[in-house]
Every structure is written in structure tokens, then in C-alpha cells.
Tab-separated table of C-alpha atoms in Angstrom:
chain	number	residue	atom	x	y	z
K	205	GLN	CA	100.167	117.130	92.872
K	206	MET	CA	99.538	116.213	96.553
K	207	GLN	CA	95.899	115.587	95.757
K	208	GLU	CA	96.827	113.197	92.930
K	209	LYS	CA	99.286	111.289	95.135
K	210	ALA	CA	96.773	111.103	98.009
K	211	LYS	CA	94.152	109.712	95.653
K	212	GLU	CA	96.649	107.168	94.286
K	213	ILE	CA	97.505	105.990	97.818
K	214	TYR	CA	93.847	105.831	98.787
K	215	MET	CA	92.788	103.924	95.670
K	216	THR	CA	95.711	101.478	95.898
K	217	PHE	CA	95.684	100.694	99.629
K	218	LEU	CA	92.681	102.091	101.486
K	219	SER	CA	89.624	102.004	99.281
K	220	SER	CA	87.228	99.090	99.714
K	221	LYS	CA	87.979	98.335	96.038
K	222	ALA	CA	91.762	98.697	96.392
K	223	SER	CA	93.958	96.272	94.500
K	224	SER	CA	96.374	95.936	97.443
K	225	GLN	CA	94.040	96.740	100.323
K	226	VAL	CA	95.661	97.183	103.717
K	227	ASN	CA	93.876	95.877	106.787
K	228	VAL	CA	93.085	98.821	109.078
K	229	GLU	CA	90.571	99.139	111.888
K	230	GLY	CA	87.114	100.343	110.942
K	231	GLN	CA	87.275	103.617	112.857
K	232	SER	CA	90.577	104.443	111.177
K	233	ARG	CA	89.163	104.091	107.694
K	234	LEU	CA	89.049	107.226	105.607
K	235	ASN	CA	86.422	108.106	103.088
K	236	GLU	CA	87.059	109.780	99.762
K	237	THR	CA	85.982	113.218	100.984
K	238	ILE	CA	89.332	113.624	102.754
K	239	LEU	CA	90.979	113.594	99.320
K	240	GLU	CA	89.397	116.946	98.514
K	241	THR	CA	91.622	118.741	101.045
K	242	PRO	CA	94.816	116.689	101.319
K	243	HIS	CA	97.519	117.504	103.836
K	244	PRO	CA	100.936	115.923	104.524
K	245	LEU	CA	99.821	114.045	107.655
K	246	MET	CA	96.480	112.791	106.411
K	247	PHE	CA	97.594	109.148	106.471
K	248	GLN	CA	99.715	109.355	109.630
K	249	LYS	CA	97.195	107.668	111.963
K	250	LEU	CA	96.824	104.780	109.518
K	251	GLN	CA	100.573	104.547	109.012
K	252	ASP	CA	101.134	104.349	112.774
K	253	GLN	CA	98.441	101.684	113.124
K	254	ILE	CA	99.940	99.590	110.309
K	255	PHE	CA	103.457	99.961	111.719
K	256	ASN	CA	102.304	98.771	115.152
K	257	LEU	CA	100.415	95.867	113.621
K	258	MET	CA	103.549	94.816	111.751
K	259	LYS	CA	105.814	95.334	114.761
K	260	TYR	CA	103.734	93.552	117.372
K	261	ASP	CA	101.853	90.979	115.312
K	262	SER	CA	103.178	90.199	111.845
K	263	TYR	CA	106.884	90.444	112.640
K	264	SER	CA	106.693	88.262	115.757
K	265	ARG	CA	104.728	85.630	113.807
K	266	PHE	CA	107.287	85.819	110.991
K	267	LEU	CA	110.144	85.176	113.439
K	268	LYS	CA	108.372	81.949	114.502
K	269	SER	CA	107.539	80.838	110.956
K	270	ASP	CA	109.042	77.732	109.386
K	271	ILE	CA	110.363	79.746	106.447
K	272	PHE	CA	112.349	82.105	108.659
K	273	LEU	CA	113.582	79.383	111.012
K	274	ASN	CA	114.779	77.245	108.092
K	275	HIS	CA	116.542	80.223	106.521
K	276	LYS	CA	118.195	81.131	109.818
K	277	LYS	CA	119.301	77.533	110.322
K	278	SER	CA	120.832	77.316	106.849
K	279	GLU	CA	122.692	80.610	107.372
K	280	GLU	CA	124.118	79.365	110.668
K	281	GLN	CA	125.242	76.140	109.004
K	282	GLU	CA	126.996	78.119	106.267
K	283	GLU	CA	128.755	80.309	108.844
K	284	ASN	CA	129.985	77.241	110.736
K	285	SER	CA	131.220	75.390	107.676
K	286	PRO	CA	135.014	74.875	107.291
K	287	GLU	CA	135.006	76.816	103.989
K	288	ALA	CA	133.451	79.886	105.622
K	289	GLN	CA	135.920	79.818	108.508
K	290	THR	CA	138.848	79.500	106.114
K	291	ALA	CA	137.608	82.446	104.054
K	292	ALA	CA	137.077	84.511	107.198
K	293	LYS	CA	140.583	83.716	108.429
K	294	ARG	CA	142.051	84.649	105.038
K	295	ALA	CA	140.118	87.924	105.030
K	296	SER	CA	141.294	88.631	108.568
K	297	ARG	CA	144.915	88.117	107.594
K	298	ILE	CA	144.562	90.338	104.522
K	299	TYR	CA	142.896	93.241	106.317
K	300	ASN	CA	144.884	93.076	109.556
K	301	THR	CA	148.366	93.166	108.085
């Protein structure tokens, strides 16, 4: 069962022919021979590399993106609207009595 799951992960994300290929450094690439003797931590190095890439590169770029900034701005406008404050005050009265 582990071997089947490992092969599914490899073929979906790590193979050069993967449908949803993940960008990992060349030296971190695995070849199919590792699938013959799977173990629970076989993808850990790649997972750590991808997490760090997301944390230090993708996420910081996302926080500066127009899409995120526009969404954040619209949320702040909703929070500051008179309707939102009225609802918050009503909720406060209900739960604090």
C-alpha cells in the first residue's frame, strides 16, 4: 500500500512527466528506483524544501500581490462600515448580558 501511494505521489508531483509537477531543486529530485523500497520519510527533504520555498518566496510575493491587497482592502472597508459596527454592537449586547 505504501509503495502504491509513493508511486502515486511521485507520478503526480515529482516525475518529469507529472501532471502537477512541483518545482524542486535538481539535486533534490528523486528517480523512480526509490519507489522500489519506500519508507515513511522518503519525501521529507522535498517537503521541507517546498515548504521553505512557499514560506520565504511564494507567500511573501502573495502578500504583496494586487489580488491580496485588494481583498484585504475590501475586508477592511466592510469591517468599518456602519452596518458591520451595528451588527457587532448588537452581538456584543446579546452575548454580554
